[in-house]
Structure formats: C-alpha cells, structure tokens
Coordinates of C-alpha atoms and ligand atoms in Angstrom, one line a residue:
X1 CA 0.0 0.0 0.0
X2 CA 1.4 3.8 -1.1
X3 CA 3.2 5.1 2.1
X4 CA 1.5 9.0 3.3
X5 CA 2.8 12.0 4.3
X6 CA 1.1 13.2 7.3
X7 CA 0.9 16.6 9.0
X8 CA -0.5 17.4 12.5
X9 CA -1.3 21.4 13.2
X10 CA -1.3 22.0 16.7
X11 CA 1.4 19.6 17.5
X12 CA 1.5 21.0 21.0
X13 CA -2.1 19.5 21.7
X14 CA -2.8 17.3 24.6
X15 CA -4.1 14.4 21.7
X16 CA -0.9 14.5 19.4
X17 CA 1.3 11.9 21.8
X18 CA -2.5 10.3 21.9
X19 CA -2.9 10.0 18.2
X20 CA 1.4 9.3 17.3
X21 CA 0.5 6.4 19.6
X22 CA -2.6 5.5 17.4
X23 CA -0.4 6.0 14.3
X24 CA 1.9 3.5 15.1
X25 CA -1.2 1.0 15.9
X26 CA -2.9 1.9 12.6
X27 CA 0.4 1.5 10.8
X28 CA -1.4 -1.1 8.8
X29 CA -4.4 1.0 8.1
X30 CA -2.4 3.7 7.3
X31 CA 1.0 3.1 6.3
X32 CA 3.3 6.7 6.9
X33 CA 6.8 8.3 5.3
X34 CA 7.1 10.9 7.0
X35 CA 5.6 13.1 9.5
X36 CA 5.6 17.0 10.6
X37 CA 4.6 18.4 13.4
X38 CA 3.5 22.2 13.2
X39 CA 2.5 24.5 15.6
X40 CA 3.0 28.0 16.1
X41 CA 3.7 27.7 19.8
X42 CA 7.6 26.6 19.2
X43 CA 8.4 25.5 23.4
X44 CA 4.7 24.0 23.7
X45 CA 5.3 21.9 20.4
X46 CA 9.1 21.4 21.3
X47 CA 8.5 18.5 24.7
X48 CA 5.9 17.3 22.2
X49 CA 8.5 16.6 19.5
X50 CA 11.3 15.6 21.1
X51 CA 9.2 12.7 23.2
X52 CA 7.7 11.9 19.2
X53 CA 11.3 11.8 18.2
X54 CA 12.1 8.8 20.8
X55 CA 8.8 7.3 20.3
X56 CA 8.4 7.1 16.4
X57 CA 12.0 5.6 16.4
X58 CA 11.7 3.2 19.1
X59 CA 7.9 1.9 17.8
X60 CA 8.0 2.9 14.0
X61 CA 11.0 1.9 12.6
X62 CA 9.6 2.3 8.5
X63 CA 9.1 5.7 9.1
X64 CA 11.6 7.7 7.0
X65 CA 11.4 11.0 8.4
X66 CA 10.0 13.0 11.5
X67 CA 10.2 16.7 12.5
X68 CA 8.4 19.1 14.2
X69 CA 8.5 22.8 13.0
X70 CA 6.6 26.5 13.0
X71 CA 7.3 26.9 9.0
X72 CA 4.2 26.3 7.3
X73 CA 6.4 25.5 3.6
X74 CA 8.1 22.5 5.4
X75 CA 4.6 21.3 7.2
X76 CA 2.6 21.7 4.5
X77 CA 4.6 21.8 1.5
X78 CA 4.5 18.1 0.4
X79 CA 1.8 16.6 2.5
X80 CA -0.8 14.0 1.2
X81 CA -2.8 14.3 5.2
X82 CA -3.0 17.2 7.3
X83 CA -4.8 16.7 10.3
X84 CA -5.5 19.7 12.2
X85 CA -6.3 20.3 16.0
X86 CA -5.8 24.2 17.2
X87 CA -7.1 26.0 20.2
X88 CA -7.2 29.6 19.8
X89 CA -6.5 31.2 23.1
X90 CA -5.6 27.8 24.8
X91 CA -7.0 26.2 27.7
X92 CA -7.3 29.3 29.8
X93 CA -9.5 30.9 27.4
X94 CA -11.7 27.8 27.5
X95 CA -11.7 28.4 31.5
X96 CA -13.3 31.4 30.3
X97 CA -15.4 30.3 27.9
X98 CA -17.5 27.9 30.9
X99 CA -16.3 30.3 34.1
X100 CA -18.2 33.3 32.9
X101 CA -21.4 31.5 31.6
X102 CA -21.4 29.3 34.9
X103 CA -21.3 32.8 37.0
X104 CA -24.2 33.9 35.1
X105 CA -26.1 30.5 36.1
X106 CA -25.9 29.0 32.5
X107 CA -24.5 26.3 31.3
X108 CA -20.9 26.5 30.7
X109 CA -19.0 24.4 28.3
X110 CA -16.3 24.4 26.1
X111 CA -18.5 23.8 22.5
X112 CA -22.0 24.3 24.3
X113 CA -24.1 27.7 24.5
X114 CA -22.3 31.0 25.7
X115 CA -19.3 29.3 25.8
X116 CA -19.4 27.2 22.7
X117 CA -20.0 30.7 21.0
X118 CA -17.1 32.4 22.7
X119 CA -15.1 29.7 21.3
X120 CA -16.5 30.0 17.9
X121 CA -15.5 33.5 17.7
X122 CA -12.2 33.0 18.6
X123 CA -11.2 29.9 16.1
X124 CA -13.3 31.6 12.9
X125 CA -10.5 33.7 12.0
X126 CA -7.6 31.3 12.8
X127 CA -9.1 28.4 11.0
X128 CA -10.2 30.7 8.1
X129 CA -6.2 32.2 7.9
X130 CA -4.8 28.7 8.4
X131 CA -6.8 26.8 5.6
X132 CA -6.0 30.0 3.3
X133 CA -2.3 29.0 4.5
X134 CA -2.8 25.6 3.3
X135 CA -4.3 26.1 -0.2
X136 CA -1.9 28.6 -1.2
X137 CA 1.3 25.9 -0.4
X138 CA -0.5 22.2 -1.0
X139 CA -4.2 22.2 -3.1
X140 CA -4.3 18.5 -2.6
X141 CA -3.9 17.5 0.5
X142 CA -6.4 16.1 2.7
X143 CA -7.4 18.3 5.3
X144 CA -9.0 17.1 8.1
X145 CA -10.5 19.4 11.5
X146 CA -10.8 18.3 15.0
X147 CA -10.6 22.1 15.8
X148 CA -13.7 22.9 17.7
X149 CA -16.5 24.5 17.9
X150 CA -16.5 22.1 14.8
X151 CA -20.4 22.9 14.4
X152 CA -19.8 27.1 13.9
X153 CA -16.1 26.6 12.5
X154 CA -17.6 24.4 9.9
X155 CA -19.8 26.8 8.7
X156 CA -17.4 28.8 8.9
X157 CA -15.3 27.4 6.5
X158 CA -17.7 26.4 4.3
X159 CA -18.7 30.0 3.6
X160 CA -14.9 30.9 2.3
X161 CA -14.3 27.6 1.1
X162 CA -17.4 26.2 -0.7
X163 CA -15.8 24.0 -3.2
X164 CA -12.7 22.8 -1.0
X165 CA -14.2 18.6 -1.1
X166 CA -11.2 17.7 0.4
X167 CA -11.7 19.9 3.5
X168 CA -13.9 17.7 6.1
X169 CA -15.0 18.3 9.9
X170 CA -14.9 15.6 12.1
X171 CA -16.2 14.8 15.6
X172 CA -15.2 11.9 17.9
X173 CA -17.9 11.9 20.1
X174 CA -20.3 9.6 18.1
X175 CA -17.7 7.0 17.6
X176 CA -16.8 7.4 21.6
X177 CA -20.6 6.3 22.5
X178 CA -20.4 3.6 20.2
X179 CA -17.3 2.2 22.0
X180 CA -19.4 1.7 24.6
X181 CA -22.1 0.5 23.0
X182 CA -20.2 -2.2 21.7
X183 CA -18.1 -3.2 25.3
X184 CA -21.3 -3.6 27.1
X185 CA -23.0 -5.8 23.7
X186 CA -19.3 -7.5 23.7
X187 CA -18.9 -6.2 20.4
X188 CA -15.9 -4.6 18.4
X189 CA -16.5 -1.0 17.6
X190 CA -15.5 -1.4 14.1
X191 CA -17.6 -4.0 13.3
X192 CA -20.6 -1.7 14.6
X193 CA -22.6 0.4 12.2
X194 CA -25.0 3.4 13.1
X195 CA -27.8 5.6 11.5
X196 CA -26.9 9.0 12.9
X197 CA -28.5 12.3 12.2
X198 CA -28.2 15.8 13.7
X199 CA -25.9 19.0 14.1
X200 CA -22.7 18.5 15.9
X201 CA -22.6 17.6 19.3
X202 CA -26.7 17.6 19.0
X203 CA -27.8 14.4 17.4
X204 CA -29.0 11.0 17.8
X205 CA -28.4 7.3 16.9
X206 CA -31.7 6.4 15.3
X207 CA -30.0 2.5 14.8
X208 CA -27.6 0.6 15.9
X209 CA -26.2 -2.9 14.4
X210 CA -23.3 -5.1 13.6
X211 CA -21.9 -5.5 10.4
X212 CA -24.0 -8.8 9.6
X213 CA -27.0 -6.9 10.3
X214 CA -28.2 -7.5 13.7
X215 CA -30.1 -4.5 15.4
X216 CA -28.9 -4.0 18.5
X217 CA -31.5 -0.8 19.4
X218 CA -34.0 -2.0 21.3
X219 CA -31.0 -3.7 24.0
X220 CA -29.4 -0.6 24.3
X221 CA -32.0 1.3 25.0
X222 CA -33.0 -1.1 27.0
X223 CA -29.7 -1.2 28.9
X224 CA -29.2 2.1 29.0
X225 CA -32.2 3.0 30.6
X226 CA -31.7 0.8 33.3
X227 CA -28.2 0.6 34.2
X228 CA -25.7 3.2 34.4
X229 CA -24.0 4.0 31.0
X230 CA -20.5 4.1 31.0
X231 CA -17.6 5.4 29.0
X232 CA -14.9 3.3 28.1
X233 CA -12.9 4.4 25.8
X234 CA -8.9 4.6 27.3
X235 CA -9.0 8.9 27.3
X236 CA -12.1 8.9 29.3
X237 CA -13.1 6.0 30.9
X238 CA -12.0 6.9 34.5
X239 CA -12.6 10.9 34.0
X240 CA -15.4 11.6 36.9
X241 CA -16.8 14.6 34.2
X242 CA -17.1 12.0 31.8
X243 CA -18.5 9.5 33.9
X244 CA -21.3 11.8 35.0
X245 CA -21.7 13.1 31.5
X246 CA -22.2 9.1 30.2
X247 CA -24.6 8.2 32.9
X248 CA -27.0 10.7 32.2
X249 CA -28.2 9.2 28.9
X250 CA -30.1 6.9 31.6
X251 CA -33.0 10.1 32.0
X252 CA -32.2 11.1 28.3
X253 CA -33.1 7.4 27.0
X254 CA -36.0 7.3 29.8
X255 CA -37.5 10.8 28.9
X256 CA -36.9 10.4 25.0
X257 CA -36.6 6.7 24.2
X258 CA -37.3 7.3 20.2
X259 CA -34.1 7.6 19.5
X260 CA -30.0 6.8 21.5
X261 CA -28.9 10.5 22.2
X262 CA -25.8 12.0 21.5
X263 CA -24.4 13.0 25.1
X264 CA -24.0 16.4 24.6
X265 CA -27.7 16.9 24.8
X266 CA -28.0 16.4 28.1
X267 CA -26.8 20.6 28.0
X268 CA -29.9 21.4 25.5
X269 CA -32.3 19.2 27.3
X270 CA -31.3 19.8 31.0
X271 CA -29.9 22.9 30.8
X272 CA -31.0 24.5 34.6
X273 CA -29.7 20.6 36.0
X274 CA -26.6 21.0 34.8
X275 CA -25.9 24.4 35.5
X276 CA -26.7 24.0 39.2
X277 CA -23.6 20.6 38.9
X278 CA -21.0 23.1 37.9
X279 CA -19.0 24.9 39.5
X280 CA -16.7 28.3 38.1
X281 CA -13.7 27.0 40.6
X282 CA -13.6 24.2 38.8
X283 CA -14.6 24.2 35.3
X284 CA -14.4 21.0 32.8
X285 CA -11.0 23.4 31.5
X286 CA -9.9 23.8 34.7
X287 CA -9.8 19.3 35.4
X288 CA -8.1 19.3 32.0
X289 CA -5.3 21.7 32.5
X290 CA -4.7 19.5 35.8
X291 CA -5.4 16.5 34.3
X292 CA -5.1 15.5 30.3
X293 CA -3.0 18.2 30.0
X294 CA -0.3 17.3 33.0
X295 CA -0.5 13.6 32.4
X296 CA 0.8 14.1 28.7
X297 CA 3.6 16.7 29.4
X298 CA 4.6 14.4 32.3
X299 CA 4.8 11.2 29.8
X300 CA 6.8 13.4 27.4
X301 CA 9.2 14.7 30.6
X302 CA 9.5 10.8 31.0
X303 CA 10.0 9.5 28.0
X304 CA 12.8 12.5 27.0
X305 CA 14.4 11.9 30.5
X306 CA 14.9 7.7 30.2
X307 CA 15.0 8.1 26.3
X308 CA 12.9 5.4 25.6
X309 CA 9.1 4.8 26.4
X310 CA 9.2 2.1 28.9
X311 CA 6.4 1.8 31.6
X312 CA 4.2 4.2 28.9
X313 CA 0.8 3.3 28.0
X314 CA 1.2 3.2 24.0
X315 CA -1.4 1.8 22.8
X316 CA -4.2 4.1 20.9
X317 CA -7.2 5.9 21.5
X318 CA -10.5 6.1 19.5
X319 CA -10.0 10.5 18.9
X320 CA -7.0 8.8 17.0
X321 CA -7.9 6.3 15.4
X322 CA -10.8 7.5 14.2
X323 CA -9.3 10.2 12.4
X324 CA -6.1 7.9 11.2
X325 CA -9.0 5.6 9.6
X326 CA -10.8 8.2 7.9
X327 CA -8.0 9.5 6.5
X328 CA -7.3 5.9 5.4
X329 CA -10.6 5.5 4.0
X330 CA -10.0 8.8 1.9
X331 CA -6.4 8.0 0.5
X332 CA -7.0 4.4 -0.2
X333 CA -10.8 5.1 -1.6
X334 CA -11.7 2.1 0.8
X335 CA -15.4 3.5 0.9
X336 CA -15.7 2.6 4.7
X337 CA -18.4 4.3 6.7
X338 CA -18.1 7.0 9.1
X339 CA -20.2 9.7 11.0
X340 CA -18.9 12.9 9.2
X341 CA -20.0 16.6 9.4
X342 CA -21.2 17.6 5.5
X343 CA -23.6 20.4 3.9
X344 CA -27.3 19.0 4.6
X345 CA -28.3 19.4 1.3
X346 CA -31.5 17.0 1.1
X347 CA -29.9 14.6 3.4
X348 CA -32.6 15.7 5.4
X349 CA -35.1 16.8 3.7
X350 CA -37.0 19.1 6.2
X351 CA -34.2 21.0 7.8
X352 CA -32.2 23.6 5.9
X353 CA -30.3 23.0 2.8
X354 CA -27.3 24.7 4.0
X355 CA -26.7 23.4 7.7
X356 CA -23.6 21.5 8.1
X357 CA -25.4 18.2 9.6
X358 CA -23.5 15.4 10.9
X359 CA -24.4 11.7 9.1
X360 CA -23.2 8.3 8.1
X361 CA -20.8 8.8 5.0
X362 CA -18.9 6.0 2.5
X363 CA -15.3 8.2 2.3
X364 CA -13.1 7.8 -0.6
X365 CA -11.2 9.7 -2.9
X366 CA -13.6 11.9 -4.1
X367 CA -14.6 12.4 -1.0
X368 CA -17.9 12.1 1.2
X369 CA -20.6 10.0 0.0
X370 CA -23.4 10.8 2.4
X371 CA -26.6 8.2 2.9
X372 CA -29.9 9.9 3.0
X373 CA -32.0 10.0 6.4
X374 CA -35.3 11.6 5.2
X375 CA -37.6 13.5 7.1
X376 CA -36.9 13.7 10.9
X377 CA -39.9 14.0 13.1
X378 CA -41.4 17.3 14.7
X379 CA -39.4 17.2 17.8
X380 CA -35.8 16.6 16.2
X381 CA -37.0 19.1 13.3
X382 CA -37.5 21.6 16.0
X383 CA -34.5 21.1 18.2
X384 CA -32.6 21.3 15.1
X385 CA -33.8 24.0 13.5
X386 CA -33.5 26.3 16.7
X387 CA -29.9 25.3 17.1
X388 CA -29.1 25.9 13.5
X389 CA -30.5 29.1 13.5
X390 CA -28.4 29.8 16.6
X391 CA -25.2 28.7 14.7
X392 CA -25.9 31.0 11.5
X393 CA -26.3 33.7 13.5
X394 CA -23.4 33.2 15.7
X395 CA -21.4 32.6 12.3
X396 CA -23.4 35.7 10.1
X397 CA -22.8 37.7 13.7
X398 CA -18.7 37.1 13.2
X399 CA -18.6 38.4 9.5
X400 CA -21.1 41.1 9.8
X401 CA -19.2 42.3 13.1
X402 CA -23.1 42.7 14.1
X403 CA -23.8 42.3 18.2
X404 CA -27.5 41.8 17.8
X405 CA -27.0 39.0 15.7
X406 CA -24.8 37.8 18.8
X407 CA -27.3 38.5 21.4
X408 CA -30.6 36.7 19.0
X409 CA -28.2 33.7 18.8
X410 CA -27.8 33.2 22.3
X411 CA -31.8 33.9 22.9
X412 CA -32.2 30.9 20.6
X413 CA -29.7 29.1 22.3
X414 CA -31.4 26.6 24.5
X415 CA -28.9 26.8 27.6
X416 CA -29.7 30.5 27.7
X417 CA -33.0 31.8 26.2
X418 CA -33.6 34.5 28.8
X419 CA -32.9 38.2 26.9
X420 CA -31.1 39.6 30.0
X421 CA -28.9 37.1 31.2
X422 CA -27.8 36.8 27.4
X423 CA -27.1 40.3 27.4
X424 CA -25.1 40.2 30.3
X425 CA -22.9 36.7 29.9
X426 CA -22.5 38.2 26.5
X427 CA -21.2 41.5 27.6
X428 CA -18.8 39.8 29.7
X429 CA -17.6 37.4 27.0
X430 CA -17.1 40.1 24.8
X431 CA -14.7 42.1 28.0
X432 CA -12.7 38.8 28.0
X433 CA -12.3 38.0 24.6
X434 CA -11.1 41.8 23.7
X435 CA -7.8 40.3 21.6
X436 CA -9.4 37.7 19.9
X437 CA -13.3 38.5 18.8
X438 CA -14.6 40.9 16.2
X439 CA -15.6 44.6 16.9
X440 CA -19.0 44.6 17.5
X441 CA -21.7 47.1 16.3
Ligands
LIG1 N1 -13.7 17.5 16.9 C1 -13.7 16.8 18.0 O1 -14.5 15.9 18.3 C2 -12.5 17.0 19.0 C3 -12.1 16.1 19.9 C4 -11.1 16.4 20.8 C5 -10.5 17.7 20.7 N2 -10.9 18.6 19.8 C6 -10.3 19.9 19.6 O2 -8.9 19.8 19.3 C7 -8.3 21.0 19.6 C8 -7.1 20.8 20.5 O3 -7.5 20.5 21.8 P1 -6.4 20.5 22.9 O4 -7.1 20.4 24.2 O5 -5.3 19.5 22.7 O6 -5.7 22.0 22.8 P2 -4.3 22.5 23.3 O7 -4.4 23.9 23.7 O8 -3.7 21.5 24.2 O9 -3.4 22.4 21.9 C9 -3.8 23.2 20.8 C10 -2.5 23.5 20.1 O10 -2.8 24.3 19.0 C11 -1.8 25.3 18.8 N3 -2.3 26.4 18.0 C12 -3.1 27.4 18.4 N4 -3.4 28.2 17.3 C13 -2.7 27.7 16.2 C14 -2.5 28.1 14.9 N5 -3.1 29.2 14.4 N6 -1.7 27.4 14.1 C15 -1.0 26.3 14.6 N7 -1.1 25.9 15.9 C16 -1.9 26.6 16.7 C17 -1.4 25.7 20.2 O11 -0.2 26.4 20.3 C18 -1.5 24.4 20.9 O12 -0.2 23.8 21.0 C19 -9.4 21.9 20.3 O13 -10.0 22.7 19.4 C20 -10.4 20.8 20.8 O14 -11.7 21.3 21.0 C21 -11.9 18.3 18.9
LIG2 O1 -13.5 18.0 28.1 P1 -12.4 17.3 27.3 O2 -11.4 18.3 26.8 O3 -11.9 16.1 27.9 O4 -13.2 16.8 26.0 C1 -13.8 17.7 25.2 C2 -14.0 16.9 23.9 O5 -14.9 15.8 24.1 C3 -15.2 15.0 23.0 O6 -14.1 14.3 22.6 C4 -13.7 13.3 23.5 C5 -14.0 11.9 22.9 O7 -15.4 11.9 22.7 C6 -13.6 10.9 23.9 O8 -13.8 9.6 23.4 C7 -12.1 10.9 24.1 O9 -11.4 10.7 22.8 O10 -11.8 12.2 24.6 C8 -12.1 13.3 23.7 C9 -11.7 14.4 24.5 O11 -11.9 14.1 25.9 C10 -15.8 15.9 21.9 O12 -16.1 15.1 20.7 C11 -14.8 17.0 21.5 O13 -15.4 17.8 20.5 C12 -14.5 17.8 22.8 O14 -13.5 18.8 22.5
LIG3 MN1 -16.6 16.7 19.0

C-alpha cells in the first residue's frame, strides 16, 4: 500500500502523543513516510517533538522522516494528510469560555451555549487564515479538523471555502458512544454500524447494528435506561466529568426513548440541571489543564528523561484512530463508513439545505458520500432548527461584526433563552475576549 505524508497542526495539543501512539497502531491501516509536526507555539510543540522523536523511532522503525517545526512550507509543502487540532487562546481561554457562563447560572462548556459561541469567535479567523495558509502551499492534500466549535467553524469554512471537497469536519464523540455501545454488547466498535442524524454535538443514533446486520436498538436502549451508561474508551473512561456526562443518557433514554442521544444533549435538554452541577472553581478546562493536559507533558518529561518509552501506555485511543482511519478510507478510496460533518443538502429533507449536519458517509477519494436520512420528526426538526438558526447567527454575527446577531443567537440558544442574562454573559464574554473577537456594532 502507497506510504502518506502526514501533518499534524497543533502539534502542541494534549491528543498528538495520543494519536502518534494510534499511528503506530494503525500503521497497517495507514502506512506513513514521513511526519511534521507544526504549531506555532515553538516550546509548547518542542517536549511534544522531542518525546515523538524517541517514540516514532523506538515503535515505527519504517518511518523515513520525523520533524516538528513553525514553518508552514516544510509542514505543508509536500503533504498528502493534514490533520489539524488548534485552540485559539488555549486552555485558559476555554476556562473562560465555561467560568463566565457558569457565574451567570448558565451552562458553561467548552462547545455548548455561551461558551461554545465564545469559542466560535475566537477559532473563525484562525481556521479561516490557516486553511488559506494551506491552499496557497498544497491544493491536494487532505485536510482534516478536529478544531472545535466544529459545528460554527464548519460553517465557517464552508462559507470561504465552498468548493474545497477535500476539507472535512470531524467529531469523535459519536464513535466514543459507540465504543461503549459495543463493550457492554461484547462487540468490536469497528464492526458496529449506526444511522446517525443531527448537528454537531446535537444528534442522535436512530440504529444501531453489527456488520452482519443484527439490530442492536432496542438492548441498548433497554440497557441504557436501566443501568448506568458508562464510557470506556482509554481517554475517558476513568474521568469523573465523563462518567457523569455518560450516565445521564439513563434520563435522556428514559424521557426520550425514540431515538439513543448523543451525550452532549444532556446541556440542551437539561440545561438548569446542569448548570446547578457546575461549579466556576472548577470548570471541565480547569480538570483538564490539571489532568489530560499534565498527564501528557509528564509522559513526554518521562520518556525525553529515560529516552525510551518504557512503563508508557502506547497503545491508541478512539479521537486517533478514528481520524487515522478516515484518513485511510479517503487516501485508499476504501469507501468505509463513518459519521462525518457535510452540507445537509436533502440529506434531510425538512431541515435547511445549508446546515452542516452530521451523518453516516462512504469516504473515498472523491470524497464524502453521504446516505440519506429523510424527514426527521417534529421534535428533532425543531430542536434542530433552533440550534441551527443559533449557529448562523453566531457565524453571520462574526462576519457582519453585528452584536445583535450575537445577542438573537444566544436567545435561541437553549442553555440561555432568557434576553437579559444573554445580554449580560455576552457582555462579559465580549470584555474577555477583547484580543481575539470581532468589533461589534
Ligand atoms: N472535533 C472533536 O470531536 C474534537 C475532539 C477532541 C479535541 N478537539 C479539539 O482539538 C483542539 C485541540 O485540543 P487541545 O485540548 O489539545 O488544545 P491544546 O491547547 O492543548 O493544543 C492546541 C495547540 O494548537 C496550537 N495552535 C493554536 N493556534 C494555532 C495556529 N493558528 N496554528 C497552529 N497551531 C496553533 C497551540 O499552540 C497548541 O499547541 C481543540 O479545538 C479541541 O476542542 C476536537
Ligand atoms: O472536556 P475534554 O477536553 O476532555 O473533552 C472535550 C472533547 O470531548 C469530546 O471528545 C472526547 C471523545 O469523545 C472521547 O472519546 C475521548 O477521545 O476524549 C475526547 C476528548 O476528551 C468531543 O467530541 C470534543 O469535541 C470535545 O472537544
Ligand atoms: Mn466533538
């Protein structure tokens, strides 16, 4: 199989020892030449590297070349993958993003209502300058965006970039659930298959089955609404947060037992529960800048200090190797099926033409080949409709520089609705994020 060139931006992130590890698993999915790192944080990027340096060589002896670097020429110049992972503003900013909404008694999270759109604001014009970057060194490569708010970057993008079919947004929370759909049906993941249908983090599995087409829906509903859902995948299987976040599908599937929700909905549909669970001196940021983010700059400490990676956990993680076998799936033109985020379109045929919905694809090298899902019933149409209209204003608010685009989009917003309190979280958003949003008029 043709050997890839890969580039990760944000090569300082907290996943990029995660998904080198998931590399070297997927070697045969995916079989690599070279890789870059790029980042334009040179010491955050530089513990990163180094610990990659040791690793690669120690677990993938084929590969022929590894750097890490801030010039986007050498990253970009001759890659067939990019995979790209930024934060704007960093994990303080997204302490921000949730302290202020959570002082305000809304729900604060890091791709969610007030902060979600804080967030959105801030990555729009780096993701916009960086794909520009891109396409004016390498047309060809794949490029492929963890960076979040992937729901309003998307759009985003899509509005500068309209014809770019080899630019896709991807999400790893539906492949997460199923991972533990398929360890409590003693299943492997990748021979599970899922109708899926929704916005980004705000959708729902409609079916669940394995590969030789047994449903599995009605058990896990079943299941799920009467033991405690867990998550298992290795990133976030012993995480309280997540544990809490995974075991409230039990009321979600109880309360709306049509269809297997995506987790993040328990913000949308619970919104005053789960403001009243957080807490502003210790935000979801604030557990990983003192978790995730200590664990990996410790392994990379480690490994740098005894040269080698002994006593290191290198086995992969499912935010990895989702994306390695997508990108697989796209370079090969093996047609394989994953949950992708792509311009509605029809897909579904009473929601908006132009929402960037996230559904089941075939991926090869002309790109996405989304399946149909057809008319989606009142409640879901409604949900999604509101949402979406909250993400195009949110999006129209950053180009037009227009606050009261802002504030409409927040009164949509179900985890704010309230016209004063979205005035107020979103003058005090707006006071934090002086260096990085828009003027507003
Ligand atoms: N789509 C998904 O389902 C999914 C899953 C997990 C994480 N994420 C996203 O991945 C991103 C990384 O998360 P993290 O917690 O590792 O963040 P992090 O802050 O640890 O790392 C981000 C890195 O990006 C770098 N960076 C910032 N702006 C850049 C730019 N313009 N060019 C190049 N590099 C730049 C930073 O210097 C930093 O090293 C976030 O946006 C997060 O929300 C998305
Ligand atoms: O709060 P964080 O930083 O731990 O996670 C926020 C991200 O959560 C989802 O990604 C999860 C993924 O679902 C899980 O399986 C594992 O890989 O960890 C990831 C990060 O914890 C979500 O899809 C992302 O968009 C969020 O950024
Ligand atoms: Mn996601």
């Amino acid at each position: 199989m043709k050997k890839s060139k890969l580039t990760i931006v944000g090569g300082g992130s907290t996943y990029t020892l995660g998904i080198l590890m998931s590399l070297i698993e997927e070697a045969n999915h995916l079989p690599l030449s070279e890789i870059t790192l790029y980042d334009t944080d040179i010491s955050r990027q530089e513990k990163i590297g180094k610990a990659a340096n040791i690793l690669l060589k120690e677990h993938y002896p084929s590969l022929e070349k590894f750097e890490y670097t801030s010039n986007q020429s050498t990253a970009f110049k001759d890659a067939d993958i990019i995979f790209v992972q930024i934060r704007t503003g960093g994990l303080l900013m997204r302490e921000l993003d949730e302290q202020i909404p959570i002082q305000h008694g809304l729900v604060g999270q890091e791709t969610c209502g007030a902060g979600g759109m804080s967030y959105g604001l801030r990555s729009i014009p780096d993701m916009i300058q960086l794909v520009k970057d891109i396409r004016s060194i390498n047309k060809e490569a794949w490029v492929l965006n963890y960076t979040n708010p992937a729901a309003i970057v998307g759009l985003a993008l899509d509005k500068v970039f309209p014809d770019d079919n080899r630019l896709l947004n991807i999400c790893d929370m539906p492949i997460a659930i199923m991972k533990s759909y398929a360890d409590i049906l003693d299943e492997d993941v990748w021979n599970l298959e899922a109708d899926y249908f929704g916005l980004n983090h705000f959708g729902w599995f409609t079916k669940i089955r394995n590969k030789y087409g047994h449903d599995y829906t009605s058990e896990l509903k079943h299941l799920i609404k009467n033991n405690d859902f867990k998550p298992t995948d290795k990133l976030i299987a012993n995480d309280p947060s997540w544990q809490s976040t995974f075991k409230q599908a039990k009321q979600m599937v109880q309360d709306f037992e049509e269809y297997l929700p995506n987790t993040y909905l328990q913000y949308y549909l619970y919104p005053n529960q789960l403001s009243q669970k957080e807490s502003a001196n210790n935000t979801r940021a604030r557990q990983v800048i003192n978790g995730r983010e200590k664990e990996v700059f410790n392994d990379c400490d480690t490994i740098i200090n005894q040269n080698n990676t002994e006593n290191i956990d290198i086995s992969g993680d499912i935010h990895g190797v989702y994306m390695i076998r997508i990108a697989a799936s796209l370079v090969h033109h093996l047609k394989e099926r994953f949950i992708i985020i792509t311009r509605n379109e029809g897909i579904i045929p009473n929601l908006p033409s132009d929402a960037l919905v996230e559904v089941p694809a075939l991926l090869g090298k002309n790109g996405a080949e989304p399946f149909k899902v057809g008319e989606i019933p009142t409640f879901y149409k409604g949900l999604l409709e509101n949402q979406y209209a909250y993400e195009k204003l949110v999006v129209e608010a950053y180009f037009e520089n227009d606050y009261n685009k802002l504030l409409q989009a927040l009164v949509l917003n179900r985890t704010v609705i309230d016209t004063n309190k979205a005035k107020n979280v979103l003058n005090d958003l707006f006071e934090a994020n002086k260096e990085y949003w828009p003027n507003l008029n």
